[in-house]
Coordinates of C-alpha atoms in Angstrom, one line a residue:
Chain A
X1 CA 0.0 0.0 0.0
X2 CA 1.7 3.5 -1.3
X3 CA 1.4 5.8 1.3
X4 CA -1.2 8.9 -0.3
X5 CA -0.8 13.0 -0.6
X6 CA -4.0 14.8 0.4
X7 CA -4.5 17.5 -2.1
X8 CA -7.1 19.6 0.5
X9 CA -5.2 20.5 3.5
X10 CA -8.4 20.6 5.3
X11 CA -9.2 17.2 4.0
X12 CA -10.3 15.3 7.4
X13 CA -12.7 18.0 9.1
X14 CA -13.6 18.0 5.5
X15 CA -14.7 14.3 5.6
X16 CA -15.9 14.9 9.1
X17 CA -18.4 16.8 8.4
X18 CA -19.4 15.4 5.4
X19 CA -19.9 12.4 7.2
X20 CA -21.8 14.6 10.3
X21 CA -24.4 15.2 7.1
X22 CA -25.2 11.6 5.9
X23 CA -28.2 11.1 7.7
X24 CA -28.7 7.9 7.2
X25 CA -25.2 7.0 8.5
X26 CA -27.1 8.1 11.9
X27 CA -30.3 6.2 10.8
X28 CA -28.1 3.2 11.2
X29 CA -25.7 4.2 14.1
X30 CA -22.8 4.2 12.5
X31 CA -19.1 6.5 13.3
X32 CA -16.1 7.1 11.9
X33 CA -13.5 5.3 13.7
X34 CA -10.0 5.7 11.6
X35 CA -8.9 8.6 9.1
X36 CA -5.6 8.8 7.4
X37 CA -5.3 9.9 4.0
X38 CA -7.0 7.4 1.7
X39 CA -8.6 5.2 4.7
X40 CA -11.1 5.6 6.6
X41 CA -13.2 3.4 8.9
X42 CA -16.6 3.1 10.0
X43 CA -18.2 1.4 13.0
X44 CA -21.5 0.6 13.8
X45 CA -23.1 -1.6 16.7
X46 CA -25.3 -4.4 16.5
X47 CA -28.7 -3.5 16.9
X48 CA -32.0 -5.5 16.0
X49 CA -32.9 -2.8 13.8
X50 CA -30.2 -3.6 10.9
X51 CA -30.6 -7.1 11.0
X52 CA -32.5 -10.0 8.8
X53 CA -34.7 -12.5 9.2
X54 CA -31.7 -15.1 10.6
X55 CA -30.4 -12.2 12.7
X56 CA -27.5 -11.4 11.5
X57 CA -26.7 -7.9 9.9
X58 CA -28.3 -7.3 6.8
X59 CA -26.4 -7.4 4.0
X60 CA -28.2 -4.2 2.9
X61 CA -26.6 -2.5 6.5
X62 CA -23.4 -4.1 6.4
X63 CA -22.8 -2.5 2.6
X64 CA -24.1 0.8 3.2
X65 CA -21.2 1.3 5.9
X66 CA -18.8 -0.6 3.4
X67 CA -19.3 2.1 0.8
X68 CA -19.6 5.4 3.0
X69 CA -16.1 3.6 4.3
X70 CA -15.0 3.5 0.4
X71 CA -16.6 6.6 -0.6
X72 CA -15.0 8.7 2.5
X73 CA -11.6 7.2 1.8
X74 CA -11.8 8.8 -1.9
X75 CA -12.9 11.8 -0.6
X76 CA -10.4 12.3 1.8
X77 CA -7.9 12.3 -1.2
X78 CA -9.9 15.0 -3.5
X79 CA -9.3 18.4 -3.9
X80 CA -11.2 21.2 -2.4
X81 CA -14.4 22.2 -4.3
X82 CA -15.1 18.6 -5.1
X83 CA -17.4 16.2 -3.9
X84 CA -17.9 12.3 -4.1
X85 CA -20.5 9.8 -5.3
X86 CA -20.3 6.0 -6.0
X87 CA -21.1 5.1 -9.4
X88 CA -20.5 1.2 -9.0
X89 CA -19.8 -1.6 -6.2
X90 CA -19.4 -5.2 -5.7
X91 CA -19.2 -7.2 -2.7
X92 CA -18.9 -11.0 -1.4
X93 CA -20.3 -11.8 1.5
X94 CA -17.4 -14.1 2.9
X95 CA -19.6 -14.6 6.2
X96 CA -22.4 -14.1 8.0
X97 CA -22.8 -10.4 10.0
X98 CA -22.3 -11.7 13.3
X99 CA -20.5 -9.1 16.0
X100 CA -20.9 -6.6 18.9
X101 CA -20.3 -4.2 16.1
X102 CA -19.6 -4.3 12.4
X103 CA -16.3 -2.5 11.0
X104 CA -16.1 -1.3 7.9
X105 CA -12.5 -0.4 6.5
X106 CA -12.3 1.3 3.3
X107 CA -8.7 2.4 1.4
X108 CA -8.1 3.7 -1.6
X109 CA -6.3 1.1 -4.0
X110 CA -6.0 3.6 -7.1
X111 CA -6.4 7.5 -6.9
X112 CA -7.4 9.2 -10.0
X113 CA -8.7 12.5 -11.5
X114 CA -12.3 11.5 -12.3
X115 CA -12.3 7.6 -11.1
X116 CA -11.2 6.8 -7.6
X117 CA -11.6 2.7 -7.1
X118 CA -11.3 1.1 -3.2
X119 CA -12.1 -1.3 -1.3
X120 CA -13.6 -2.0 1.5
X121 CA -13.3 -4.9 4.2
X122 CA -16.0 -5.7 6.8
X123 CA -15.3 -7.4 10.3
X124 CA -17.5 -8.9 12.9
X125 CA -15.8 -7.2 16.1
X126 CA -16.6 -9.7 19.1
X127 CA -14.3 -8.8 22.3
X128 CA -10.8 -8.7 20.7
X129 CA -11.9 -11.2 17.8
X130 CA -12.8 -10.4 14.5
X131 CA -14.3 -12.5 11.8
X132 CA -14.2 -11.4 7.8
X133 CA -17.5 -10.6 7.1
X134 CA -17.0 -9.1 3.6
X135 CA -14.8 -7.8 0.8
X136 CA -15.4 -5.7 -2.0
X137 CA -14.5 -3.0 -4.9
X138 CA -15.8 0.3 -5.1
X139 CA -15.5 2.9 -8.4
X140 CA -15.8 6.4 -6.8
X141 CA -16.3 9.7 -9.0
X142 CA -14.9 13.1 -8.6
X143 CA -17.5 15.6 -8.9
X144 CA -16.5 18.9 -9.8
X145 CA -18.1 22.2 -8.3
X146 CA -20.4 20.0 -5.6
X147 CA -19.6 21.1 -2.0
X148 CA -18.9 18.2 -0.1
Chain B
X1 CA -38.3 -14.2 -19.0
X2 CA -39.6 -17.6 -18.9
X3 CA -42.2 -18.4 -16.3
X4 CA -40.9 -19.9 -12.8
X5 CA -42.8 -23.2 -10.9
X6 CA -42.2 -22.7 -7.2
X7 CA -41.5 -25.6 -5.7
X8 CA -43.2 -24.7 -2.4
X9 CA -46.6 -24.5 -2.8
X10 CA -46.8 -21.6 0.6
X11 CA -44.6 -19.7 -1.2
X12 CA -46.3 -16.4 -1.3
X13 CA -47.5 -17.0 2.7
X14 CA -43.6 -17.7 2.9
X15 CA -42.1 -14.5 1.5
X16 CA -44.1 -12.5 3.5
X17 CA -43.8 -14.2 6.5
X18 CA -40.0 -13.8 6.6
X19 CA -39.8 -10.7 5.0
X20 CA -41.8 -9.3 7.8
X21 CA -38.8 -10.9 10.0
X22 CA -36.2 -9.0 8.6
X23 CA -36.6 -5.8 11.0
X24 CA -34.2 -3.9 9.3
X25 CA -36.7 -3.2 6.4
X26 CA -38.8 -2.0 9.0
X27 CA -36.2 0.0 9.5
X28 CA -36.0 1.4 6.3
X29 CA -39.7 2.1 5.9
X30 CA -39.9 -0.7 3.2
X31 CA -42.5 -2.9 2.2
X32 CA -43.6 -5.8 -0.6
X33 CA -45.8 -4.1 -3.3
X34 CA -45.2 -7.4 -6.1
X35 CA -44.9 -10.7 -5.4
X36 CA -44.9 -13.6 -8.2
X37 CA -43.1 -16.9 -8.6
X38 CA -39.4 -15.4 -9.4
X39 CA -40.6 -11.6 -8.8
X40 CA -40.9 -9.6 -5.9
X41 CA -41.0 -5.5 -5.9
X42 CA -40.2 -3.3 -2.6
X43 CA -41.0 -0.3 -2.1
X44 CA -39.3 2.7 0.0
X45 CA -40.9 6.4 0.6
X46 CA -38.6 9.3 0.6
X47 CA -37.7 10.4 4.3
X48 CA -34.6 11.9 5.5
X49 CA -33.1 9.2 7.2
X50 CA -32.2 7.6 4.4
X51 CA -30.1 9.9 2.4
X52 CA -27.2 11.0 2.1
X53 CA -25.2 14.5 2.4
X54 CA -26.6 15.7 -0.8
X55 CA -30.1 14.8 -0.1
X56 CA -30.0 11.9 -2.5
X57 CA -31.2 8.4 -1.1
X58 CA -27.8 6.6 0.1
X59 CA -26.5 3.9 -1.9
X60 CA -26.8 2.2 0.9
X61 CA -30.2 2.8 1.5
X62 CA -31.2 2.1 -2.3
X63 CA -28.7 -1.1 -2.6
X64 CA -30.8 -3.0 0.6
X65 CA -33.7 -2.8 -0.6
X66 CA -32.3 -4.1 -3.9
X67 CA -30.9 -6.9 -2.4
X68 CA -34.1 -7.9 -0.1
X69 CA -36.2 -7.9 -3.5
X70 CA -33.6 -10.1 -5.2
X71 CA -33.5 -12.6 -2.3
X72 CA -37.2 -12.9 -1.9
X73 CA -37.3 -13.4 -5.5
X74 CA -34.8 -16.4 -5.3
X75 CA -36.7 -17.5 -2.2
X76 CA -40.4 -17.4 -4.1
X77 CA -38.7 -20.5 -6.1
X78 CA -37.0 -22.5 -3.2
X79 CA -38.3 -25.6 -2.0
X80 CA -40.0 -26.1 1.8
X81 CA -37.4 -26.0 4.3
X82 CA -34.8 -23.7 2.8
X83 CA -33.5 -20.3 3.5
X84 CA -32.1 -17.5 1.8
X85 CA -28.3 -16.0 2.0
X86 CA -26.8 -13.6 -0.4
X87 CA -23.5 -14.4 -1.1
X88 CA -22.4 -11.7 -3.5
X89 CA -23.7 -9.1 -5.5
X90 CA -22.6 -6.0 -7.7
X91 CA -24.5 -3.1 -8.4
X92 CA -24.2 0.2 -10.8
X93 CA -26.1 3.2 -9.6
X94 CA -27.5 4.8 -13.0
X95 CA -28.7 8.0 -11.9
X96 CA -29.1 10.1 -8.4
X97 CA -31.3 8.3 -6.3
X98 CA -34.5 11.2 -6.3
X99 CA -38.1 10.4 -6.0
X100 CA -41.1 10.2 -3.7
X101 CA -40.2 6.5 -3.2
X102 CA -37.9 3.9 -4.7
X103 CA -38.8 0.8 -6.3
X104 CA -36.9 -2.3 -6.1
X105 CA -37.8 -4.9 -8.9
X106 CA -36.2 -8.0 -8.1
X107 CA -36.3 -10.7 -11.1
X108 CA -34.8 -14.4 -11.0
X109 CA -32.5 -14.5 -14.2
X110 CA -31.3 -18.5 -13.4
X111 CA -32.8 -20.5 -10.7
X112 CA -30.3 -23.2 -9.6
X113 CA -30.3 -25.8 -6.5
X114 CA -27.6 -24.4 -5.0
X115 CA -27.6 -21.0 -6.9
X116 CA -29.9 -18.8 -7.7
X117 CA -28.7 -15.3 -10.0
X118 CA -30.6 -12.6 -10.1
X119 CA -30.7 -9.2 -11.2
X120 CA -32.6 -6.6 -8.9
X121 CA -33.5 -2.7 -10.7
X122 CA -34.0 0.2 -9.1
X123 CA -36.5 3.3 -9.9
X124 CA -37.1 6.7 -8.3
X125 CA -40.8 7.2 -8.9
X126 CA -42.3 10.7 -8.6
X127 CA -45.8 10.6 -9.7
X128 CA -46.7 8.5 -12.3
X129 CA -42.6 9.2 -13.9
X130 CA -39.6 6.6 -13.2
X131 CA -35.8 7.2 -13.4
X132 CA -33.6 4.2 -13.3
X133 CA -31.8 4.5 -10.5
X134 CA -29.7 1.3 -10.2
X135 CA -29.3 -2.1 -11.6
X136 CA -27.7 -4.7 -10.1
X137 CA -26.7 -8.7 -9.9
X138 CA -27.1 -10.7 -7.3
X139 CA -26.2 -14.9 -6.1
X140 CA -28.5 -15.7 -3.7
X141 CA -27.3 -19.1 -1.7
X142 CA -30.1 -21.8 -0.7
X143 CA -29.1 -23.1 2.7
X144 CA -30.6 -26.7 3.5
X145 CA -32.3 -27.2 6.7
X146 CA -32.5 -23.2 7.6
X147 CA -36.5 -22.0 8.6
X148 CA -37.5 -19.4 6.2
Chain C
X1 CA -34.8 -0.4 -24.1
X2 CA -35.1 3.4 -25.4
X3 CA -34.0 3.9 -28.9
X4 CA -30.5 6.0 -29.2
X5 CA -29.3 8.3 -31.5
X6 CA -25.7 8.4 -32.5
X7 CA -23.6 11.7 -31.8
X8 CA -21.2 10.7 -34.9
X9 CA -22.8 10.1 -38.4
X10 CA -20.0 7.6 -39.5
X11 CA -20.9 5.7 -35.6
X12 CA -20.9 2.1 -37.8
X13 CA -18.1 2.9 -39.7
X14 CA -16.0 3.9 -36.4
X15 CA -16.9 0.4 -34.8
X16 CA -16.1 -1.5 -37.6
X17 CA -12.9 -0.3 -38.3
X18 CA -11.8 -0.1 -34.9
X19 CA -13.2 -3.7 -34.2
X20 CA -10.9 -4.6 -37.3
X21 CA -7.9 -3.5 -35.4
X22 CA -8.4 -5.4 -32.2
X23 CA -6.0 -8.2 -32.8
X24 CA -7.4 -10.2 -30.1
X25 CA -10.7 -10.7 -31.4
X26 CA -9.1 -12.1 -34.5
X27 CA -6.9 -14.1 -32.1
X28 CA -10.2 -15.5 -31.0
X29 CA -11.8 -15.9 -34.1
X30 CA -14.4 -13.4 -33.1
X31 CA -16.4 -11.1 -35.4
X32 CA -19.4 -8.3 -35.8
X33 CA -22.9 -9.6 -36.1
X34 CA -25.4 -7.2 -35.4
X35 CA -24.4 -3.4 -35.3
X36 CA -27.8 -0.6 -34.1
X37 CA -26.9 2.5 -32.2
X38 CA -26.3 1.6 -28.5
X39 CA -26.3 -2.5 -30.0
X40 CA -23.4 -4.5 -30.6
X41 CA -23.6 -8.8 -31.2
X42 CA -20.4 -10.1 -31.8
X43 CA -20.2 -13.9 -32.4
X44 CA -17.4 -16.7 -32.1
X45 CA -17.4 -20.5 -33.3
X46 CA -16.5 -23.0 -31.1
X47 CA -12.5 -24.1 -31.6
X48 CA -10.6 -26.1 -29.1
X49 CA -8.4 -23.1 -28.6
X50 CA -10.9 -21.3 -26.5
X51 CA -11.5 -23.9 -24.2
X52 CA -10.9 -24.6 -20.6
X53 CA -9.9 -28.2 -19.1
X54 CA -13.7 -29.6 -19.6
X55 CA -14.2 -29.1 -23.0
X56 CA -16.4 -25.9 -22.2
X57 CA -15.4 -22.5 -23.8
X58 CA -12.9 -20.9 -20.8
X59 CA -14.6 -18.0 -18.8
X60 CA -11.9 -15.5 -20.3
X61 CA -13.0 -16.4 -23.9
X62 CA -16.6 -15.9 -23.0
X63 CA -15.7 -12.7 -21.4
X64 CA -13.4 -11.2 -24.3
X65 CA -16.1 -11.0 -26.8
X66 CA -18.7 -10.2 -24.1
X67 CA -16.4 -6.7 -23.1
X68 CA -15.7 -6.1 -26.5
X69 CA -19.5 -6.0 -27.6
X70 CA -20.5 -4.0 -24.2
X71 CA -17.5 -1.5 -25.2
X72 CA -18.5 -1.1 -29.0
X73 CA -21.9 -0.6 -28.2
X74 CA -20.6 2.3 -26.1
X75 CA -18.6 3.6 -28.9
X76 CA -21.4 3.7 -31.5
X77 CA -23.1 6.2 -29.2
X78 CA -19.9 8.2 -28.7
X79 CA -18.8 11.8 -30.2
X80 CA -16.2 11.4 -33.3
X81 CA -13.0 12.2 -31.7
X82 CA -13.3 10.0 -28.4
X83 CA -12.5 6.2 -27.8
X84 CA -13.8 3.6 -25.3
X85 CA -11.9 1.8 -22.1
X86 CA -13.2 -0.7 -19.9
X87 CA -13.2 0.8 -16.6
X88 CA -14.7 -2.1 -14.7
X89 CA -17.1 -5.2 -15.2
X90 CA -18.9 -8.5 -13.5
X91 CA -19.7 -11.7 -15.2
X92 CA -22.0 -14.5 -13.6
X93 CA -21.8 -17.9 -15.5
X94 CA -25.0 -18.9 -15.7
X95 CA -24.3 -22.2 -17.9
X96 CA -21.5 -23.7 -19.1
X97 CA -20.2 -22.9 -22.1
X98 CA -21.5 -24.7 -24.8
X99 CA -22.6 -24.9 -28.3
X100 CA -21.4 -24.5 -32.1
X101 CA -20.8 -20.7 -31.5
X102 CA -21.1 -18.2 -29.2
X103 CA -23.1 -15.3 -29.4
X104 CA -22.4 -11.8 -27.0
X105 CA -24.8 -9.1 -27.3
X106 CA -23.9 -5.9 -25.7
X107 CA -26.4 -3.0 -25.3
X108 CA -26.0 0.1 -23.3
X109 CA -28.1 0.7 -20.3
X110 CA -27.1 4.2 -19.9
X111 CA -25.0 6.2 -21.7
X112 CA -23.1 9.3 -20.0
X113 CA -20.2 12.3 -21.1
X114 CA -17.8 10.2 -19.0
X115 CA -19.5 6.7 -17.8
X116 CA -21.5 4.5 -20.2
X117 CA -23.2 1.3 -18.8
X118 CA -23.9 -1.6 -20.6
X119 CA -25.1 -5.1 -20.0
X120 CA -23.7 -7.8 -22.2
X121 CA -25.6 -11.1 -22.4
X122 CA -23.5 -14.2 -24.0
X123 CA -25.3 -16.7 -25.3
X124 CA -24.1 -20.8 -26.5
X125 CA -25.8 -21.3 -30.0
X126 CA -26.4 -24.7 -31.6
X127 CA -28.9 -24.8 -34.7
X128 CA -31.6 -22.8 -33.5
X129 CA -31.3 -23.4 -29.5
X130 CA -29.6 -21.0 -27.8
X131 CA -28.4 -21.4 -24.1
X132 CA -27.9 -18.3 -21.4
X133 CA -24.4 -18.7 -20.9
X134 CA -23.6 -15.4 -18.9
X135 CA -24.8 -12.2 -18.1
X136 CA -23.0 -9.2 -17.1
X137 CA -22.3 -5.1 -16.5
X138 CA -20.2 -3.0 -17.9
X139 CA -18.7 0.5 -17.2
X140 CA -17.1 2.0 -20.2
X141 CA -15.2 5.5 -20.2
X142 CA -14.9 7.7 -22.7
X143 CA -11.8 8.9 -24.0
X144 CA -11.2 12.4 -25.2
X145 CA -8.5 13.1 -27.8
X146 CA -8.1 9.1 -28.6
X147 CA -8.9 8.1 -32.1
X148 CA -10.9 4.7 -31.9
Chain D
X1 CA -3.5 -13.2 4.6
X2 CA -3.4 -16.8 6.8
X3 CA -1.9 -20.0 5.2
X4 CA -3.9 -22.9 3.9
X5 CA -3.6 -26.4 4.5
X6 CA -4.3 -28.2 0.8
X7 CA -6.4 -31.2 1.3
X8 CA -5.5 -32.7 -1.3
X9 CA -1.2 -34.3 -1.2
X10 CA -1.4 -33.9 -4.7
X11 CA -2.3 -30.3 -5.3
X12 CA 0.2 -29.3 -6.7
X13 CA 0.9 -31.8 -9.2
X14 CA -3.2 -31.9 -9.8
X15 CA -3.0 -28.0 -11.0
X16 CA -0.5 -28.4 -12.9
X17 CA -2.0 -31.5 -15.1
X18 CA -5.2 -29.2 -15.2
X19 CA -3.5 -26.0 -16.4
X20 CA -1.9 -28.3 -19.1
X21 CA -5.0 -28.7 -20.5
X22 CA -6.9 -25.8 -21.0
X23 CA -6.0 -25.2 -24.3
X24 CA -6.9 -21.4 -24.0
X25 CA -4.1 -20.9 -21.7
X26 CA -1.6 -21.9 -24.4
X27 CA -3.4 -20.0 -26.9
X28 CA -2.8 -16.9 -25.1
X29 CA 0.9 -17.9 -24.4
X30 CA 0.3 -18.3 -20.5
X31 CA 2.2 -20.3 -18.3
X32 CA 2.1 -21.1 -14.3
X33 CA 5.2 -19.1 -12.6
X34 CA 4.3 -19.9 -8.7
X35 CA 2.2 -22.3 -6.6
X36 CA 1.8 -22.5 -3.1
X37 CA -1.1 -23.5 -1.3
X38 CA -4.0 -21.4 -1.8
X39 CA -2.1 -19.0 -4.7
X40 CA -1.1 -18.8 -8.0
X41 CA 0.6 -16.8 -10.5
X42 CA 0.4 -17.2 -13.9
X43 CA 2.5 -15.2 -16.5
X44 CA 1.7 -13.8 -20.8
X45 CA 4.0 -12.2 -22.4
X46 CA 3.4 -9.9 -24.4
X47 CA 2.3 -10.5 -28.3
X48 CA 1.0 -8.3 -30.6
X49 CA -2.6 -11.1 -31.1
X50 CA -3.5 -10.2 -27.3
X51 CA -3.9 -6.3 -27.5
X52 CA -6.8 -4.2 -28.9
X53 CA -7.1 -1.2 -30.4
X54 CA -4.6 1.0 -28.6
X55 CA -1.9 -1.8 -28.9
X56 CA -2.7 -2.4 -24.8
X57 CA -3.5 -6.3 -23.5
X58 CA -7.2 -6.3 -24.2
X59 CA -9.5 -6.5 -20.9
X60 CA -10.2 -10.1 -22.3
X61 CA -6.2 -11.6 -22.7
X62 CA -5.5 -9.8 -19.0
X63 CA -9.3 -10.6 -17.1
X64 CA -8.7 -14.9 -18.8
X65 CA -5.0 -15.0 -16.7
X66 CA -6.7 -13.3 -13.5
X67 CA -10.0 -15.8 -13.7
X68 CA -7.5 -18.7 -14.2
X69 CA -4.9 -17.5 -11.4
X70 CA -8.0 -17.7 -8.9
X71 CA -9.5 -20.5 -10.2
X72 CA -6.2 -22.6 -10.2
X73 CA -5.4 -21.0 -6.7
X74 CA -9.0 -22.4 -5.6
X75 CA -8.4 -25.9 -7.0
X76 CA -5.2 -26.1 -5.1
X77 CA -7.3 -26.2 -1.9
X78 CA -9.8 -28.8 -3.1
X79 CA -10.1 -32.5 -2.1
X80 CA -9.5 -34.7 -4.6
X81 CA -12.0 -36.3 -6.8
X82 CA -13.4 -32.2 -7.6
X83 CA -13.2 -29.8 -10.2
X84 CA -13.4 -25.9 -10.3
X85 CA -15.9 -23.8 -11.7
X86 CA -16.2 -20.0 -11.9
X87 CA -19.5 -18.9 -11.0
X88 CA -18.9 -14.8 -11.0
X89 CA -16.1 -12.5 -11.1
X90 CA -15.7 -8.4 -11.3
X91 CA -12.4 -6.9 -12.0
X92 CA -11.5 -3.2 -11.7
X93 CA -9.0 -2.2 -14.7
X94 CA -6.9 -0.5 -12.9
X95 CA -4.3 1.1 -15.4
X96 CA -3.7 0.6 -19.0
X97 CA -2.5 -2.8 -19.7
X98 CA 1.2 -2.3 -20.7
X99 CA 4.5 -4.1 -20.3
X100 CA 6.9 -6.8 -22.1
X101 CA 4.2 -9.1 -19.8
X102 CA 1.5 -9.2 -17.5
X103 CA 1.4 -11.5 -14.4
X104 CA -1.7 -12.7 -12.2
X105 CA -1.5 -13.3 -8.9
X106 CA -4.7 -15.3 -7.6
X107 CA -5.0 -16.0 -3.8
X108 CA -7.4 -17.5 -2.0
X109 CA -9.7 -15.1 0.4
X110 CA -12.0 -17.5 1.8
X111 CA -12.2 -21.4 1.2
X112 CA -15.2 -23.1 1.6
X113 CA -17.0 -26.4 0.8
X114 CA -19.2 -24.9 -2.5
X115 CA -17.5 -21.7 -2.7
X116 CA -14.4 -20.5 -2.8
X117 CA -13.9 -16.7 -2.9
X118 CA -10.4 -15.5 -4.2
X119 CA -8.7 -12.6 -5.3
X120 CA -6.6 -11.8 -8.2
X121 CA -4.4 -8.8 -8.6
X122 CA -3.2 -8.4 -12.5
X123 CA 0.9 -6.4 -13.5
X124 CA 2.0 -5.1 -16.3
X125 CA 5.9 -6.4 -15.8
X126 CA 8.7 -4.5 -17.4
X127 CA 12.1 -4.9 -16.4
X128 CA 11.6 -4.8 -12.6
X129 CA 9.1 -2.4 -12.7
X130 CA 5.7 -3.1 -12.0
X131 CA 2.5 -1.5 -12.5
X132 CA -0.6 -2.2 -11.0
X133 CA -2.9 -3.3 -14.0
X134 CA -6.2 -4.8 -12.6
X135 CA -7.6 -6.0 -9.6
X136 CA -10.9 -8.7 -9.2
X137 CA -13.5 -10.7 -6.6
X138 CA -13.8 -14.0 -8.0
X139 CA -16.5 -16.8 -7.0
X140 CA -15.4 -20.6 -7.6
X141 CA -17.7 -23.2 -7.3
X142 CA -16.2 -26.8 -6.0
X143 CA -17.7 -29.3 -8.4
X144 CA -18.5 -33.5 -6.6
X145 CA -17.3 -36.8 -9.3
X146 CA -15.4 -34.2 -11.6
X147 CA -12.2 -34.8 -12.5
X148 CA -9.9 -32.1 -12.5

């Protein structure tokens, strides 16, 4: 892993706050947990709320943390004036979403000008144990003159 | 599309039964508007929660209920005494996801014994006009001697 | 499907000589069959060279002429002036590869300044039966200042 | 990344039988450059029949080495008596696919007794220099009574 340049200086109360307005990262109870340029994490806590029918995490909640994780880690590489939407993910679901909490860690694997593409690996956090929960690709775009 | 047999004739009873299990719908606000052998339709209203920090539903938000109507459309077809599991899927999100509600069409493209793909599309409907907000493909696992 | 209309008048001329200088598909023994604006089929008899250790056409040779028909069907909707990349894509195998030929039909979804999105269906042809062999999406990005 | 335990004493021998004949392999000029348990690489030098338009390796030539890595690096975990399927793959392309030859390198993510979920990481090789080409998910299915 190459170690990344952020081009906005104010790049993590940048992704802070874009984070603080994602409503629906607080619909699910989720935080960031980890920033560094090009990586960013994501927790969120088991609840019965995000769960399925065999009460695990959804796979529905256990994604949408997986790509803010991705989406953040682009963003945290962009340059001021900029702003960041996923255009295309995929995503194996190694095991089932079992945990105290759910981490989502995204990193950037290739920067670019328009396309930014990461992954993002999900854990099932039980005491100090994790278990791989899922793995996955993410194609971010660089949108120009959308405040983010 | 060819037409689908279910196997299981308490399919439809079945669906709903464990889709009104999976409280993380609930969550969402989601609910089954189309159910056929190899079909099944969810619907989502617009509300806050589920957006993100432009005001667009979250890709999260839009990619669970994608998923939910592609399982349930690979369950419609399992026999008695199975249960559902996605194991991966891949989605491309089409257009901003803006609308009243969003509709998640979930279709069964090959049913298999162990395997079942499907491909799951998503709409922003606003009156009586659609966008296509997202279309995606999905391998749904059928897990012997798991209650439905 | 929505009808398309080309940006370039000479769109069929463009595919067709650039599909003429991709030495791979001759490699593969691969060729245009259908060409409509936003439509490309492209079609590849069954040789032992494109097989895999059961006799079945490998996954790589169903994928080549499946991207190359997803990408040209991008191009025909393309300004003169600009060329195609894959940016990204997912295949599911829906049947094994058989029959006398293969047939990939590539049709955009969506098509975008930067991102076009195209599914590209491959099916196993022998007489008149046709097998689903695969189905997949594609994300194609235009090029500007690249003659294609 | 943890090691894996084949199941098989004859693994390695096993993929290298199979990888002798898939006849697509040799038609690309690929070739098996490293084994262990659980990961493959497999190497394609550069010739002018596996490039398209722009003279790069064509998504096809460098996405058939990446689904073969995996699927190889799968097999090498099976128990005997099995074969190897891919059911689904997505690959990013990364960068341009340049070099005097591109090299694979499919591991293993997550072994299991229907699927096996791998990764495969494609470089363009020149001199020492490397250049990160493409990266993939890929599902493999374990096939009972085949021989492989």
């Amino acid at each position: 892993m190459t170690a990344f340049e952020p081009r906005d200086p104010l790049w993590e109360e940048r992704v802070r706050r874009s984070f603080a307005r994602q409503p629906f990262m607080g619909h699910l109870g989720a935080s960031l947990s980890h920033l560094a340029p090009g990586e960013v994490d994501i927790e969120m806590p088991h609840r019965s709320e995000l769960t399925q029918q065999h009460g695990f995490f959804h796979a529905g909640s256990t994604t949408s943390i997986a790509d803010s994780a991705a989406g953040y880690a682009a963003l945290s590489l962009y340059p001021a004036g900029t702003g960041v939407l996923s255009t295309e993910f995929k995503i194996n679901l190694l095991n089932p979403g079992k945990g105290e909490k759910l981490v989502a860690r995204g990193r950037v694997i290739k920067p670019g000008r328009t396309l930014t593409i990461c992954r993002s690996d999900v854990y099932g956090v039980t005491g100090d144990r994790e278990i791989h929960v899922a793995t996955g690709l993410f194609s971010m775009i660089c949108l120009e003159g959308v405040e983010d």
